[in-house]
Amino acid sequence: MKIIFLGAPGAGKGTQAELVSKRLGIPAISTGAIIREAIKNGTPFGLKAKEIIEKGNLLPDDTVNGLMKERIAEDDCKNGFILDGYPRTIGQAKGLEEMGVEIDAVVNIYVSDEDIIKRMSGRRVCKACGATYHTIYNPTPAEDKNTCGKCGSELIIRADDLPETVKNRLDVYHEQTAVLEDWYSKKGKLLTVEGQEVLDDTTKLTFAALGI
Ligand code: AMP
């Protein structure tokens, strides 16, 4: 299956994408994670991306389309894949079409802006392995709540999860990404799932929507 996850930043699409990935045995590809990895490695691309990402703005369509074209050409994508955070603009949706990718379903995780802001303040990410947690909804299983349950490293708040940036990311979502709900709805691909307070409940709704 080829699945896209849509939803405002903080709606929980990354978490659900990972769970569907495990269930179906196909990779979940997060553009945000690819970009953050380049930043961490200090590549020339990463240096340019850092400024954009920290303000909560989007990278240019051509750059992201190129990045994703390469990624989905890799071997592990042969039997399908999940896109988490791509496409994010009409230009990217068109780019994906031009790559000849036939999408089976688009899962839109809906959460109100007010709830997003509440949720974002609890988001934590592992400094070393990138695992994501939430102080309330998805706490680290580690005894020390400031450390990662997977690798034991320190958990931090991402620069782009800071309140001012979150507000900008939500504006960017409404201005540039929300139009994709309509775009995929017209193609008969959109499945909307109401993001629930409890993570497992959202997962049940997501799996049911996908029929998996
Ligand atoms: P995410 O982890 O998906 O919330 O992405 C974090 C940040 O990476 C976004 O706020 C953007 O700055 C950048 N980014 C991720 N995906 C895209 C995309 N498809 N197009 C442009 N920028 C992106």
GROMACS .gro file of C-alpha atoms and ligand atoms in nm:
model
  235
    1MET     CA    1   0.000   0.000   0.000
    2LYS     CA    2   0.102   0.360  -0.058
    3ILE     CA    3  -0.036   0.587   0.210
    4ILE     CA    4  -0.007   0.957   0.285
    5PHE     CA    5  -0.058   1.099   0.634
    6LEU     CA    6  -0.194   1.453   0.643
    7GLY     CA    7  -0.259   1.663   0.950
    8ALA     CA    8  -0.145   1.974   1.128
    9PRO     CA    9   0.192   1.964   1.306
   10GLY     CA   10   0.138   1.790   1.637
   11ALA     CA   11  -0.180   1.610   1.531
   12GLY     CA   12  -0.001   1.279   1.583
   13LYS     CA   13   0.048   1.174   1.224
   14GLY     CA   14   0.409   1.069   1.277
   15THR     CA   15   0.313   0.834   1.560
   16GLN     CA   16   0.027   0.679   1.362
   17ALA     CA   17   0.245   0.649   1.051
   18GLU     CA   18   0.499   0.449   1.255
   19LEU     CA   19   0.229   0.216   1.390
   20VAL     CA   20   0.083   0.154   1.044
   21SER     CA   21   0.438   0.096   0.918
   22LYS     CA   22   0.489  -0.180   1.176
   23ARG     CA   23   0.151  -0.334   1.104
   24LEU     CA   24   0.202  -0.345   0.727
   25GLY     CA   25   0.578  -0.399   0.719
   26ILE     CA   26   0.642  -0.104   0.490
   27PRO     CA   27   0.861   0.198   0.571
   28ALA     CA   28   0.725   0.523   0.712
   29ILE     CA   29   0.915   0.808   0.553
   30SER     CA   30   0.917   1.135   0.745
   31THR     CA   31   1.046   1.433   0.547
   32GLY     CA   32   1.095   1.620   0.874
   33ALA     CA   33   1.317   1.339   1.006
   34ILE     CA   34   1.524   1.331   0.684
   35ILE     CA   35   1.575   1.706   0.701
   36ARG     CA   36   1.663   1.699   1.073
   37GLU     CA   37   1.918   1.422   1.005
   38ALA     CA   38   2.085   1.640   0.738
   39ILE     CA   39   2.094   1.928   0.987
   40LYS     CA   40   2.252   1.704   1.250
   41ASN     CA   41   2.516   1.588   1.002
   42GLY     CA   42   2.594   1.949   0.906
   43THR     CA   43   2.564   1.885   0.531
   44PRO     CA   44   2.545   2.198   0.307
   45PHE     CA   45   2.178   2.118   0.254
   46GLY     CA   46   2.133   2.079   0.630
   47LEU     CA   47   2.284   2.421   0.698
   48LYS     CA   48   2.039   2.590   0.461
   49ALA     CA   49   1.747   2.388   0.596
   50LYS     CA   50   1.822   2.473   0.961
   51GLU     CA   51   1.719   2.837   0.933
   52ILE     CA   52   1.395   2.752   0.753
   53ILE     CA   53   1.293   2.468   0.983
   54GLU     CA   54   1.363   2.664   1.302
   55LYS     CA   55   1.127   2.939   1.190
   56GLY     CA   56   0.859   2.682   1.113
   57ASN     CA   57   0.855   2.759   0.740
   58LEU     CA   58   0.856   2.508   0.455
   59LEU     CA   59   1.153   2.415   0.239
   60PRO     CA   60   1.114   2.488  -0.136
   61ASP     CA   61   0.901   2.236  -0.328
   62ASP     CA   62   1.179   2.148  -0.575
   63THR     CA   63   1.418   2.060  -0.295
   64VAL     CA   64   1.168   1.838  -0.112
   65ASN     CA   65   1.041   1.676  -0.433
   66GLY     CA   66   1.401   1.585  -0.527
   67LEU     CA   67   1.466   1.444  -0.181
   68MET     CA   68   1.154   1.227  -0.188
   69LYS     CA   69   1.206   1.108  -0.545
   70GLU     CA   70   1.540   0.963  -0.436
   71ARG     CA   71   1.401   0.816  -0.115
   72ILE     CA   72   1.107   0.631  -0.266
   73ALA     CA   73   1.331   0.486  -0.538
   74GLU     CA   74   1.513   0.290  -0.265
   75ASP     CA   75   1.470  -0.085  -0.237
   76ASP     CA   76   1.267  -0.092   0.085
   77CYS     CA   77   0.987   0.104  -0.086
   78LYS     CA   78   0.919  -0.165  -0.347
   79ASN     CA   79   0.616  -0.308  -0.166
   80GLY     CA   80   0.474   0.026  -0.060
   81PHE     CA   81   0.544   0.308   0.182
   82ILE     CA   82   0.389   0.564   0.411
   83LEU     CA   83   0.457   0.932   0.363
   84ASP     CA   84   0.456   1.136   0.684
   85GLY     CA   85   0.477   1.509   0.621
   86TYR     CA   86   0.486   1.493   0.241
   87PRO     CA   87   0.329   1.631   0.030
   88ARG     CA   88   0.267   1.957   0.213
   89THR     CA   89   0.177   2.184  -0.080
   90ILE     CA   90  -0.007   2.152  -0.410
   91GLY     CA   91   0.333   2.180  -0.583
   92GLN     CA   92   0.453   1.874  -0.390
   93ALA     CA   93   0.132   1.678  -0.459
   94LYS     CA   94   0.186   1.749  -0.829
   95GLY     CA   95   0.551   1.649  -0.793
   96LEU     CA   96   0.446   1.316  -0.645
   97GLU     CA   97   0.206   1.258  -0.932
   98GLU     CA   98   0.483   1.333  -1.180
   99MET     CA   99   0.692   1.062  -1.013
  100GLY     CA  100   0.419   0.820  -1.123
  101VAL     CA  101   0.322   0.731  -0.766
  102GLU     CA  102  -0.034   0.594  -0.732
  103ILE     CA  103  -0.157   0.664  -0.379
  104ASP     CA  104  -0.406   0.419  -0.225
  105ALA     CA  105  -0.521   0.627   0.071
  106VAL     CA  106  -0.467   0.961   0.243
  107VAL     CA  107  -0.528   0.959   0.617
  108ASN     CA  108  -0.606   1.302   0.755
  109ILE     CA  109  -0.567   1.320   1.132
  110TYR     CA  110  -0.785   1.606   1.251
  111VAL     CA  111  -0.714   1.792   1.576
  112SER     CA  112  -0.830   2.150   1.653
  113ASP     CA  113  -0.564   2.423   1.673
  114GLU     CA  114  -0.641   2.476   2.041
  115ASP     CA  115  -0.572   2.111   2.122
  116ILE     CA  116  -0.261   2.112   1.902
  117ILE     CA  117  -0.112   2.398   2.102
  118LYS     CA  118  -0.186   2.211   2.426
  119ARG     CA  119  -0.027   1.894   2.291
  120MET     CA  120   0.284   2.053   2.143
  121SER     CA  121   0.394   2.186   2.479
  122GLY     CA  122   0.437   1.825   2.598
  123ARG     CA  123   0.629   1.694   2.299
  124ARG     CA  124   0.978   1.556   2.364
  125VAL     CA  125   1.234   1.408   2.129
  126CYS     CA  126   1.543   1.199   2.192
  127LYS     CA  127   1.861   1.394   2.125
  128ALA     CA  128   2.039   1.083   1.997
  129CYS     CA  129   1.796   0.849   1.817
  130GLY     CA  130   1.510   1.087   1.735
  131ALA     CA  131   1.239   0.879   1.908
  132THR     CA  132   0.938   1.098   1.994
  133TYR     CA  133   0.733   1.103   2.311
  134HIS     CA  134   0.471   1.312   2.487
  135THR     CA  135   0.474   1.386   2.857
  136ILE     CA  136   0.102   1.295   2.887
  137TYR     CA  137  -0.010   1.104   2.577
  138ASN     CA  138   0.295   0.892   2.500
  139PRO     CA  139   0.541   0.905   2.790
  140THR     CA  140   0.885   0.749   2.770
  141PRO     CA  141   0.886   0.404   2.929
  142ALA     CA  142   1.218   0.491   3.097
  143GLU     CA  143   1.211   0.539   3.472
  144ASP     CA  144   1.377   0.880   3.440
  145LYS     CA  145   1.114   1.077   3.243
  146ASN     CA  146   1.387   1.293   3.089
  147THR     CA  147   1.546   0.999   2.907
  148CYS     CA  148   1.466   0.792   2.600
  149GLY     CA  149   1.304   0.450   2.648
  150LYS     CA  150   1.486   0.317   2.341
  151CYS     CA  151   1.844   0.434   2.384
  152GLY     CA  152   1.863   0.604   2.724
  153SER     CA  153   1.975   0.944   2.590
  154GLU     CA  154   1.839   1.281   2.698
  155LEU     CA  155   1.495   1.398   2.581
  156ILE     CA  156   1.469   1.757   2.459
  157ILE     CA  157   1.209   2.000   2.320
  158ARG     CA  158   1.262   2.054   1.947
  159ALA     CA  159   1.337   2.418   1.855
  160ASP     CA  160   1.040   2.411   1.620
  161ASP     CA  161   0.807   2.296   1.901
  162LEU     CA  162   0.857   2.624   2.088
  163PRO     CA  163   0.527   2.820   2.119
  164GLU     CA  164   0.606   3.102   1.870
  165THR     CA  165   0.720   2.854   1.608
  166VAL     CA  166   0.419   2.629   1.667
  167LYS     CA  167   0.190   2.921   1.593
  168ASN     CA  168   0.372   2.989   1.268
  169ARG     CA  169   0.367   2.620   1.171
  170LEU     CA  170  -0.009   2.613   1.221
  171ASP     CA  171  -0.048   2.924   1.003
  172VAL     CA  172   0.170   2.761   0.736
  173TYR     CA  173  -0.043   2.445   0.760
  174HIS     CA  174  -0.368   2.635   0.707
  175GLU     CA  175  -0.223   2.849   0.428
  176GLN     CA  176  -0.037   2.584   0.229
  177THR     CA  177  -0.119   2.228   0.335
  178ALA     CA  178  -0.490   2.221   0.430
  179VAL     CA  179  -0.580   2.262   0.059
  180LEU     CA  180  -0.455   1.907   0.010
  181GLU     CA  181  -0.753   1.776   0.208
  182ASP     CA  182  -0.975   1.903  -0.072
  183TRP     CA  183  -0.730   1.791  -0.341
  184TYR     CA  184  -0.731   1.429  -0.223
  185SER     CA  185  -1.099   1.433  -0.126
  186LYS     CA  186  -1.186   1.516  -0.488
  187LYS     CA  187  -0.980   1.214  -0.593
  188GLY     CA  188  -1.181   0.996  -0.351
  189LYS     CA  189  -0.871   0.912  -0.144
  190LEU     CA  190  -0.929   1.108   0.178
  191LEU     CA  191  -1.001   0.927   0.505
  192THR     CA  192  -1.048   1.164   0.797
  193VAL     CA  193  -0.973   1.040   1.147
  194GLU     CA  194  -1.050   1.253   1.454
  195GLY     CA  195  -0.737   1.255   1.669
  196GLN     CA  196  -0.833   1.131   2.017
  197GLU     CA  197  -0.690   1.215   2.360
  198VAL     CA  198  -0.571   0.858   2.403
  199LEU     CA  199  -0.319   0.745   2.144
  200ASP     CA  200  -0.454   0.388   2.120
  201ASP     CA  201  -0.800   0.519   2.036
  202THR     CA  202  -0.663   0.718   1.742
  203THR     CA  203  -0.474   0.408   1.628
  204LYS     CA  204  -0.790   0.198   1.634
  205LEU     CA  205  -0.973   0.459   1.423
  206THR     CA  206  -0.676   0.484   1.185
  207PHE     CA  207  -0.650   0.108   1.132
  208ALA     CA  208  -1.027   0.083   1.087
  209ALA     CA  209  -1.026   0.365   0.829
  210LEU     CA  210  -0.753   0.182   0.635
  211GLY     CA  211  -0.922  -0.155   0.680
  212ILE     CA  212  -0.607  -0.314   0.825
  213AMP     P1  213   0.768   1.767   1.069
  213AMP     O1  214   0.861   1.688   1.154
  213AMP     O2  215   0.699   1.683   0.964
  213AMP     O3  216   0.673   1.851   1.146
  213AMP     O4  217   0.862   1.868   0.986
  213AMP     C1  218   0.941   1.965   1.050
  213AMP     C2  219   0.979   2.076   0.954
  213AMP     O5  220   1.052   2.023   0.841
  213AMP     C3  221   0.865   2.154   0.891
  213AMP     O6  222   0.816   2.255   0.978
  213AMP     C4  223   0.934   2.213   0.767
  213AMP     O7  224   1.019   2.320   0.803
  213AMP     C5  225   1.022   2.096   0.724
  213AMP     N1  226   0.948   2.005   0.633
  213AMP     C6  227   0.907   1.878   0.661
  213AMP     N2  228   0.841   1.825   0.558
  213AMP     C7  229   0.837   1.920   0.461
  213AMP     C8  230   0.780   1.927   0.332
  213AMP     N3  231   0.711   1.826   0.279
  213AMP     N4  232   0.797   2.043   0.261
  213AMP     C9  233   0.866   2.146   0.311
  213AMP     N5  234   0.920   2.148   0.434
  213AMP    C10  235   0.907   2.036   0.509
   0.00000   0.00000   0.00000
